[in-house]
Coordinates of C-alpha atoms and ligand atoms in Angstrom, one line a residue:
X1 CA 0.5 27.3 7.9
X2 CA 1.1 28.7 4.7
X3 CA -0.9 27.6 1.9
X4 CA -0.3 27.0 -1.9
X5 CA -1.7 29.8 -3.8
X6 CA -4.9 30.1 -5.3
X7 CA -5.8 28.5 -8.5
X8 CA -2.6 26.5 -8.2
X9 CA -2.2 22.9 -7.4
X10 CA 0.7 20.2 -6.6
X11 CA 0.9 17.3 -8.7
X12 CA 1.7 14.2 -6.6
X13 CA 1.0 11.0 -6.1
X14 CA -1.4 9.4 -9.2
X15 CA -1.5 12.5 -10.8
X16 CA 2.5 13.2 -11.2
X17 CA 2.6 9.6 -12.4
X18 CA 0.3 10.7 -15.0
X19 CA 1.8 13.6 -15.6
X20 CA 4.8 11.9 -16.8
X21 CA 3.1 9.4 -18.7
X22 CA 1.8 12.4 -20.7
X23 CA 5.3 14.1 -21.2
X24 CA 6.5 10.6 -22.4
X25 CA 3.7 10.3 -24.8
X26 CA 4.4 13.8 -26.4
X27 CA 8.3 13.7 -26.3
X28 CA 7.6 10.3 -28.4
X29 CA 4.9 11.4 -30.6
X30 CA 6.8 15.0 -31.4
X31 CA 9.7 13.1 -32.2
X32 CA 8.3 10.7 -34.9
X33 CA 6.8 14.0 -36.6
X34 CA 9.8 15.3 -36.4
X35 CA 9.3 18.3 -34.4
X36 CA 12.2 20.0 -32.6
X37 CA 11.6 20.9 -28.3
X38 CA 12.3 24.5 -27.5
X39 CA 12.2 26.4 -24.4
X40 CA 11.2 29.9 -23.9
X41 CA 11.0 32.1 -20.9
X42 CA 8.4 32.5 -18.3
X43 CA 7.9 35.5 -18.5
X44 CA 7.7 38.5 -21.3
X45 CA 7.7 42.0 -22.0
X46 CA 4.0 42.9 -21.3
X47 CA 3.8 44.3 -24.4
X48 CA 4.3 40.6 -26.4
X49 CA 1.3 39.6 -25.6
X50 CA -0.6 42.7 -25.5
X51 CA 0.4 42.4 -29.5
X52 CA 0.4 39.2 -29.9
X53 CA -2.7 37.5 -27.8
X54 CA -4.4 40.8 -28.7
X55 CA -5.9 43.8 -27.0
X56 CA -9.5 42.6 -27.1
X57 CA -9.0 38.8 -25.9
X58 CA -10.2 37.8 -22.7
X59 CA -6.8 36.7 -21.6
X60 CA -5.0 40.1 -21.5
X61 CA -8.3 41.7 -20.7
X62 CA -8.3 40.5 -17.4
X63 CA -6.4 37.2 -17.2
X64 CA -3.0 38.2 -17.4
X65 CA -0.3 38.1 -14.5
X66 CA 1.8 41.0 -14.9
X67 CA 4.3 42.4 -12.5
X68 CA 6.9 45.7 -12.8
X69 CA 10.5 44.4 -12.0
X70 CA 13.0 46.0 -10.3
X71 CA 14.2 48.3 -13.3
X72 CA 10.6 49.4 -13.5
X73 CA 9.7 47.4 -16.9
X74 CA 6.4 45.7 -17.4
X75 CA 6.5 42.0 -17.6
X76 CA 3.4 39.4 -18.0
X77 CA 4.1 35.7 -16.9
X78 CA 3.1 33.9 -20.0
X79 CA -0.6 33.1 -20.5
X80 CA 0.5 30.7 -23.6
X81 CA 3.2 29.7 -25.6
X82 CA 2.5 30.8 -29.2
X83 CA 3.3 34.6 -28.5
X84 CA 6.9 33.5 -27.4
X85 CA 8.0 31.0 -30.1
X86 CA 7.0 33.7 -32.3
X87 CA 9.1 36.8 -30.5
X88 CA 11.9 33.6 -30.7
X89 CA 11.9 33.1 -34.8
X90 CA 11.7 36.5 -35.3
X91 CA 14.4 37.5 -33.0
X92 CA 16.7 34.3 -33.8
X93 CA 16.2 35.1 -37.3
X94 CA 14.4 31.5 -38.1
X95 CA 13.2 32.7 -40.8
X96 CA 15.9 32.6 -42.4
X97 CA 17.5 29.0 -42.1
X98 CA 17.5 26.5 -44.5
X99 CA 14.4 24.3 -43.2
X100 CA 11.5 25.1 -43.8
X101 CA 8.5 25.1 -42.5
X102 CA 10.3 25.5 -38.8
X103 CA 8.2 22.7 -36.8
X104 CA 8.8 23.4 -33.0
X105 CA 7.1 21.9 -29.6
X106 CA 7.0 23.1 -26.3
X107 CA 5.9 21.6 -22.6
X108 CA 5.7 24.1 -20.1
X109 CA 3.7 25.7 -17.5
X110 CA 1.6 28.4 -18.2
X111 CA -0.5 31.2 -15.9
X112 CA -3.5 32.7 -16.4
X113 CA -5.8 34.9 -13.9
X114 CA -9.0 33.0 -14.1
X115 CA -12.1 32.0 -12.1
X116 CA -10.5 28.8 -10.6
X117 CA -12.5 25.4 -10.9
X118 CA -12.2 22.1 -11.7
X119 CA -10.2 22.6 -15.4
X120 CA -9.5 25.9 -14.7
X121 CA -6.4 26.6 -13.1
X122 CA -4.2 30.2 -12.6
X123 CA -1.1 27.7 -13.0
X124 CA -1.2 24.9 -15.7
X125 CA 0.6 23.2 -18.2
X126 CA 0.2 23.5 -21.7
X127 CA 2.0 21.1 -24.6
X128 CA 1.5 22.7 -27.8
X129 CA 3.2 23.1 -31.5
X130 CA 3.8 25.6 -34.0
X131 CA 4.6 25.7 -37.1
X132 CA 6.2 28.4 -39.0
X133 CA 6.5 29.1 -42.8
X134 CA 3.8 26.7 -44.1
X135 CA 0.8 28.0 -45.9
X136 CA 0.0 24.2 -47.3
X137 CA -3.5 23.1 -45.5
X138 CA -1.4 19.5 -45.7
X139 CA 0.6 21.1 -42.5
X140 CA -3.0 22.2 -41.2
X141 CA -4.0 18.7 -41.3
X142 CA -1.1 17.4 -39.9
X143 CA -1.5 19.7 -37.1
X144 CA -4.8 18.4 -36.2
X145 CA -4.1 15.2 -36.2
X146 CA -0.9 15.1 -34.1
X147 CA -3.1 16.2 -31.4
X148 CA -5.8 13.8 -31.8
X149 CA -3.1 11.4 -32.0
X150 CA -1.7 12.0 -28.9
X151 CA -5.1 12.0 -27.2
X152 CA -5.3 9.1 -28.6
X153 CA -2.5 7.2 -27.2
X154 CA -3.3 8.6 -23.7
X155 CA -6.7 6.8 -24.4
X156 CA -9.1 9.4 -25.1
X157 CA -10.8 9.5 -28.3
X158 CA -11.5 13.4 -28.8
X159 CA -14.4 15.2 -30.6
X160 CA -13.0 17.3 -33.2
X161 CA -14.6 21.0 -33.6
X162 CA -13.6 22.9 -36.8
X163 CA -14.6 26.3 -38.5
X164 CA -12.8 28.8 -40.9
X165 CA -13.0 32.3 -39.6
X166 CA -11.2 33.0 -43.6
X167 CA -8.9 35.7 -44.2
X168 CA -8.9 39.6 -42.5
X169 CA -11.3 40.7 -44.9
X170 CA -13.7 37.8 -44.7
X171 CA -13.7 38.6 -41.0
X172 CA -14.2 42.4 -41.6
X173 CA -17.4 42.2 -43.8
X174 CA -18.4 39.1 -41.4
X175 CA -17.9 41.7 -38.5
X176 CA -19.8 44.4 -40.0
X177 CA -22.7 41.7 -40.8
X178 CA -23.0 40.4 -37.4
X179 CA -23.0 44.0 -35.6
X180 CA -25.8 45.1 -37.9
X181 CA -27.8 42.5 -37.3
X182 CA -27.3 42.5 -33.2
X183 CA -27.5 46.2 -32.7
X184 CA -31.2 46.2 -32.2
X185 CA -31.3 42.8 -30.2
X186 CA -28.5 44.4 -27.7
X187 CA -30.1 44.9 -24.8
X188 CA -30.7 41.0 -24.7
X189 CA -26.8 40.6 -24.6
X190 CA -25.3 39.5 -21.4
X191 CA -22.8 42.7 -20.2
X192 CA -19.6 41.1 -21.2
X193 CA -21.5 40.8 -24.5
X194 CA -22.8 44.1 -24.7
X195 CA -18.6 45.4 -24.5
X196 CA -17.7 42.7 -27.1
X197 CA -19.9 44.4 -29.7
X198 CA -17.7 47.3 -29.6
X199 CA -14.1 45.4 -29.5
X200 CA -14.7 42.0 -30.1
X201 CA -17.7 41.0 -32.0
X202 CA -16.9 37.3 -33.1
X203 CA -16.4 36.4 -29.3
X204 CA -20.1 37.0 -29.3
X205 CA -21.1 33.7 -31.1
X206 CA -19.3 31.5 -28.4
X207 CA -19.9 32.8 -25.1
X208 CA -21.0 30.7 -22.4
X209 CA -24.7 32.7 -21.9
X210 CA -25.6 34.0 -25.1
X211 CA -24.3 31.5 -27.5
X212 CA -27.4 29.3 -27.5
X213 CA -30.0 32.1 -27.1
X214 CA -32.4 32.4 -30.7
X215 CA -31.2 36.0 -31.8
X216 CA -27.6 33.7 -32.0
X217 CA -28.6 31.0 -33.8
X218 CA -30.3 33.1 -36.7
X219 CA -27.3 35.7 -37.0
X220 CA -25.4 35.9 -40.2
X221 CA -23.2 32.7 -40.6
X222 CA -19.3 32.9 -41.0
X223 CA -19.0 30.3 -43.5
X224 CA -21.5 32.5 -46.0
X225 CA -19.7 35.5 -45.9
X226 CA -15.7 33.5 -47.1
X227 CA -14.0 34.2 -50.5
X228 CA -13.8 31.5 -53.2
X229 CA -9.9 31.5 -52.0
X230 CA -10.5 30.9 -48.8
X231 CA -13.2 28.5 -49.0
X232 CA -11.0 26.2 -51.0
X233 CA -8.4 26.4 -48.7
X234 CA -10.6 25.1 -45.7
X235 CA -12.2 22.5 -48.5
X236 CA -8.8 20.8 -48.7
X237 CA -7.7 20.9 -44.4
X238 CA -11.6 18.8 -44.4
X239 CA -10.2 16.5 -47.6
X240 CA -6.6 16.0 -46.0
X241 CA -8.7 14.9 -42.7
X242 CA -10.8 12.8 -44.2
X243 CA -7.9 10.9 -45.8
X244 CA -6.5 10.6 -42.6
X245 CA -9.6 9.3 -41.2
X246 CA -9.7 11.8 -38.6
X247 CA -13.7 12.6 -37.4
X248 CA -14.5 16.1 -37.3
X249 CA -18.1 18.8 -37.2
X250 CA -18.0 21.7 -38.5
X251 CA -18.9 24.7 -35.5
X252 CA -19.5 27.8 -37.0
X253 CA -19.8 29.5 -33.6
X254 CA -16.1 28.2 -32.9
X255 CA -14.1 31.5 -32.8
X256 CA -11.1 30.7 -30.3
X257 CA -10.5 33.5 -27.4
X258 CA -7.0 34.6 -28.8
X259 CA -6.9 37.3 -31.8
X260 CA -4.3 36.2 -33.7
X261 CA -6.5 33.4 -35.6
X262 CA -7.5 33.5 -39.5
X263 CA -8.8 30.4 -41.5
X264 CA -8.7 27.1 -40.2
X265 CA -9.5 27.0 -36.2
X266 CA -10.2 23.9 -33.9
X267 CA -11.1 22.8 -30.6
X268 CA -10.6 19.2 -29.0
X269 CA -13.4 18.1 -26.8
X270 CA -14.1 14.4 -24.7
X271 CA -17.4 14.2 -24.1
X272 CA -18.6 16.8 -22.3
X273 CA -15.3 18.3 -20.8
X274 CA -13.8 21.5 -21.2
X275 CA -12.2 21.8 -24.0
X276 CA -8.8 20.0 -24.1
X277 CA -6.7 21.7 -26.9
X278 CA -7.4 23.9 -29.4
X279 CA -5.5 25.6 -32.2
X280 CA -5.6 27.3 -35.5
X281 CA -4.3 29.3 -38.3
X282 CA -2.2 32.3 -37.6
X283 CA -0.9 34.3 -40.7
X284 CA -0.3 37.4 -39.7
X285 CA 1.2 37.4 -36.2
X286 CA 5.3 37.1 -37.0
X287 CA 4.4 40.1 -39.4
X288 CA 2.4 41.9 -36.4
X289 CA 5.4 41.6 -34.2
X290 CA 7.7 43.2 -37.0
X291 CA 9.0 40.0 -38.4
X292 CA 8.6 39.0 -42.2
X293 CA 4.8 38.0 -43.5
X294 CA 4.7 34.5 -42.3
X295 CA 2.1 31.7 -42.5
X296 CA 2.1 29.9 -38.8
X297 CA -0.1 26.8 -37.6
X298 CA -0.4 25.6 -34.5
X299 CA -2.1 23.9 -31.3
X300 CA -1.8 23.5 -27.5
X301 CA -3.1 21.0 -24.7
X302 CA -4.1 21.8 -21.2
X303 CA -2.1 19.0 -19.2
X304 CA -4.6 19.2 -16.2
X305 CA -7.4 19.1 -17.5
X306 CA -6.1 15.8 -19.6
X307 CA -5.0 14.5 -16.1
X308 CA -8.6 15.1 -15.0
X309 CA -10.4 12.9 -17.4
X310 CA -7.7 10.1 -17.1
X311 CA -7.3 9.7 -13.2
X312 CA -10.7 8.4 -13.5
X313 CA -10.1 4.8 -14.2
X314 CA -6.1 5.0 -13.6
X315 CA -5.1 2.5 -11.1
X316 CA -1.4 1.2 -12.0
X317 CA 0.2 -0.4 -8.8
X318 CA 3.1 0.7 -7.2
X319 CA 5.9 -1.6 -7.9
X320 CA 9.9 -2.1 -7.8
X321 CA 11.8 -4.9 -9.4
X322 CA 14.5 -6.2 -6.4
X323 CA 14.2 -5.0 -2.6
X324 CA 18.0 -5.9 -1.1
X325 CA 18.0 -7.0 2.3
X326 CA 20.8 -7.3 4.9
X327 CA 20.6 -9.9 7.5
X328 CA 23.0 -8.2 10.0
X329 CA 25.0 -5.4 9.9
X330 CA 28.1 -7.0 8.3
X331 CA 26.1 -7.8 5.0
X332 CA 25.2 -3.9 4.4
X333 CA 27.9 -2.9 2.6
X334 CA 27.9 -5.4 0.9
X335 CA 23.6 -5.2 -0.2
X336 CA 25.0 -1.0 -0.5
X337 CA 27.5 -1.8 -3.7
X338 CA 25.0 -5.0 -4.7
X339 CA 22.2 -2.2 -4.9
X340 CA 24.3 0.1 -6.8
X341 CA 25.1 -2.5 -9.1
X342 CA 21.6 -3.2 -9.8
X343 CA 20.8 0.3 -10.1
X344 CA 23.4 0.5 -13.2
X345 CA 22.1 -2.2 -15.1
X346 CA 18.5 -0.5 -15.0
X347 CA 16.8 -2.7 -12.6
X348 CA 14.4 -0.7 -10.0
X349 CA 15.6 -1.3 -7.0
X350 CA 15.0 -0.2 -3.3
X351 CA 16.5 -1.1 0.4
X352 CA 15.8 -0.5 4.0
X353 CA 17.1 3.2 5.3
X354 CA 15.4 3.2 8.8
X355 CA 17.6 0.6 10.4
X356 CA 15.1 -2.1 10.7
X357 CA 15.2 -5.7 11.5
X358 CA 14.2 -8.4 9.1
X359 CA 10.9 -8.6 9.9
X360 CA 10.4 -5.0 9.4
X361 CA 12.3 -5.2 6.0
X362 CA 10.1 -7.9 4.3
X363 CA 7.0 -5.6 5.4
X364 CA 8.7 -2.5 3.6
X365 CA 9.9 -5.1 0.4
X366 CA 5.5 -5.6 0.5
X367 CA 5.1 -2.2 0.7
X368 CA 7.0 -1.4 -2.3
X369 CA 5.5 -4.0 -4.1
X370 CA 8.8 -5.8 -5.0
X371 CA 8.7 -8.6 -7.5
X372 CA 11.7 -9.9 -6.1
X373 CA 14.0 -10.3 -2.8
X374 CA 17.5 -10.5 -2.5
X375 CA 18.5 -11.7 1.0
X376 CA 22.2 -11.1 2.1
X377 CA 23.3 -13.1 4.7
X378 CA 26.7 -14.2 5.7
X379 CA 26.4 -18.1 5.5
X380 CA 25.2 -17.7 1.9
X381 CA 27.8 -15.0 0.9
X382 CA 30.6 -17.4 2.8
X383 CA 30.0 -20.1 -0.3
X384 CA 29.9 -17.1 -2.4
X385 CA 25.6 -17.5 -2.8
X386 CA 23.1 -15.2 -2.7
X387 CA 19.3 -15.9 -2.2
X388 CA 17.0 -14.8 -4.3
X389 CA 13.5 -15.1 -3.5
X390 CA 10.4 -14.5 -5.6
X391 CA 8.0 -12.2 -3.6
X392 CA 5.1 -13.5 -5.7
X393 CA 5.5 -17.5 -5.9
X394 CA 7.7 -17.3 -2.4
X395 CA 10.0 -19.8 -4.3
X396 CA 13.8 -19.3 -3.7
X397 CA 17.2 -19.9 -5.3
X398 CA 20.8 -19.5 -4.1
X399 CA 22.6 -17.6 -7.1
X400 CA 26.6 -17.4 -7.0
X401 CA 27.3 -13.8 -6.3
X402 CA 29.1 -13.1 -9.6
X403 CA 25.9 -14.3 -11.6
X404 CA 23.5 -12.5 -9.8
X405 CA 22.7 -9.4 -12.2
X406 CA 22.0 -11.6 -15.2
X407 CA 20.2 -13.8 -12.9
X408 CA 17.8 -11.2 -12.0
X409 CA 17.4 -9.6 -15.7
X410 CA 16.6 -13.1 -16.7
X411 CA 13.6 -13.4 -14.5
X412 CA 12.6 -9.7 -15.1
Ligands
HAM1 P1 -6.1 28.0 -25.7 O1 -7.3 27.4 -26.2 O2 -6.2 29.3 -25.0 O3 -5.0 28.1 -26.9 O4 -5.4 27.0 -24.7 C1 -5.2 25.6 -25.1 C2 -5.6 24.7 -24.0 O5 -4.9 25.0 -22.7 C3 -7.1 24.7 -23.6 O6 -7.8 23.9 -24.5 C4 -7.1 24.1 -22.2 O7 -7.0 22.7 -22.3 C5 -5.8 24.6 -21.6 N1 -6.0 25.7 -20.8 C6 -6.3 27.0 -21.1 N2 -6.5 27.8 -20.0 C7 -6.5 26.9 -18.9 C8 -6.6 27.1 -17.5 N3 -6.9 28.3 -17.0 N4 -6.5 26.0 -16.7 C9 -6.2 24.8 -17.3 N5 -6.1 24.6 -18.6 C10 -6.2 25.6 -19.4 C11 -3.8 28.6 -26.7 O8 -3.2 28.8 -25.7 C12 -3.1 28.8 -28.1 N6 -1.7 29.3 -27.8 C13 -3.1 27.5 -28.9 C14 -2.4 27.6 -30.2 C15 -1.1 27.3 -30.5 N7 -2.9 28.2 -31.3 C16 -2.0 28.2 -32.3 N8 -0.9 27.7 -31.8

């Protein structure tokens, strides 16, 4: 038997229905704040990401898939969406169109090489947004809250971690801080700690076994080492939160694992759980990848790990509205075009495919859960009647054929 691949799972069953309540949730919400659905490939030149995610993260560290196609290029299935929408505005010349900021959302399936566990998947789904051209912390705040929003709608009330890593040079002197001050507690450092000093310092302050040790809770604190500007900036993201009445903590350990971040960052949490989204500020990445200087915002949600939480205490019943049933073969053409019919005028409906007597067909009408039966039989259809039956109060009704569509959105 061959077996689906590591790290990757099939959603069936409970957990495509919720999958679909999710994309329904963010098609709706996206498109009351106006922002537009794009779609960008799979896959990318390696080298995208390498530039864009950054050389240091985790992710193209050791997460990435990549593969050499057949003309001998490099190519790296996506490990998230932000890289791509960027190579898109900067390629498709967004920039230069006459809305602005450009506000764009994307649903799509993402892959990264990871440990797999529950939450942690090689193949998941991300929904996310970006926004491009907007250096307004309204647009931050706006960001945020669109994904609380959401979360909220799919009935989880979210925990709200915020920080402000400030601009390059806030990060710089912030760097040069921290490494003097771990230098001499280094042999302490885990080993994936003890390479981060070199390439990726900040990652430091949020990894799994060091984070809560003492030497990290005394280092030097981001938030004392921001300019005026940039202090302000984060000041009014916190205001325009607070007016929307959205509940946040400032984490000053919260650094993100993707390079492109400055300023405002955040991370959306349900109780304990993995994180659930996260997002930030990203003002230099369309310049990085050769397009103009460009302030960009933006956040993404792991689908799964939404699905997860909510399958807990999910328990919506399968039903149908109408289950058509022949009485003898003469009457089946006639419940085939009756079905079709219903079908067209958005009722749910389902029949019998297996052949089966009608004994067997009120059994499958049960299994279905059918709220109602319509019962063809050639007596009935002689005085142009059809019988209707309710499959929860048993009660029953002869309808005249030519009635029998509004009859049945009536008692929908
Ligand atoms: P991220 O924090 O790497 O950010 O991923 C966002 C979300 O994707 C995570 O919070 C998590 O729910 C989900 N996720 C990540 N990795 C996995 C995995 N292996 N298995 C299951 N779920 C996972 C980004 O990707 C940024 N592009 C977000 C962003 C958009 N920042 C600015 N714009």
């Amino acid at each position: 038997m061959i077996t689906k691949p590591k790290g990757c799972y099939d959603v069936t069953g409970q957990d495509a229905q919720i999958y679909k309540k999710i994309e329904q949730v963010v098609h709706a919400y996206m498109n009351v704040y106006n922002y537009k659905y794009v779609r960008t490939p799979l896959f990318e030149n390696a080298e995208l990401f390498k530039r864009g995610v950054g050389e240091s993260s985790d992710i193209v560290q050791k997460e990435t898939y990549d593969f050499i196609d057949r003309s001998g290029r490099t190519m790296t299935l996506r490990p998230e969406g932000t890289a791509g929408i960027v190579r898109n505005y900067i390629e498709d010349k967004l920039y230069g169109g006459l809305i602005s900021p450009v506000k764009e959302y994307y649903f799509g399936t993402m892959y990264r090489y990871e440990r797999p566990g529950l939450g942690r998947n090689r193949e998941f789904t991300q929904f996310g947004v970006e926004t491009l051209g907007s250096d307004d912390p309204l647009i931050d705040a706006e960001v945020i809250s669109l994904s609380v929003n959401i979360l909220k709608e799919l009935g989880l009330d979210v925990n709200v971690k915020i920080n402000n890593l400030g601009s390059k040079d806030d990060r710089d002197n912030y760097k040069t801080a921290l490494v003097e001050y771990l230098k001499p507690h280094l042999s302490e450092l885990c080993e994936d700690c003890q390479k981060r000093i070199l390439i990726n310092p900040l990652r430091i302050l949020d990894c799994k076994i060091d984070g809560d040790k003492d030497i990290l809770k005394s280092a030097p604190n981001i938030l004392d080492y921001q300019s005026e500007e940039s202090k302000s900036r984060f000041k009014k993201v916190l205001e325009y939160l607070d007016y929307l009445d959205i509940n946040y903590e400032i984490d000053s350990s919260l650094v993100r694992g993707l390079d492109y971040y400055d300023y405002m960052v955040y991370e959306l949490s349900y109780n304990d759980s993995l994180a659930l989204g996260g997002g930030g500020r990203y003002n230099h990445l369309v310049k990085e990848l050769d397009g103009p200087q460009t302030p960009c915002v933006g956040f993404a949600c792991g689908v799964e790990r939404i699905i997860n939480l909510l399958k807990e205490d999910y328990n919506e019943t399968n039903t149908i509205d109408v289950y058509v049933m022949a009485v003898n073969e003469e009457e089946k053409l006639k419940a085939n075009i009756l079905l079709q019919d219903l079908r067209l005028n958005g009722i749910t409906s389902e029949t019998n495919f297996l052949d089966r007597g009608l004994k067997s067909q009120f059994k499958d009408a049960d299994r279905h859960g059918a709220k109602h039966l319509v019962i063809l039989n050639s007596d009935d259809l002689a005085k142009g009647l059809i019988n209707v039956k309710d499959n929860l109060t048993k009660e029953e009704v002869k309808v005249p054929e030519d009635e029998i569509i509004d009859y049945i959105l009536g008692v929908l």
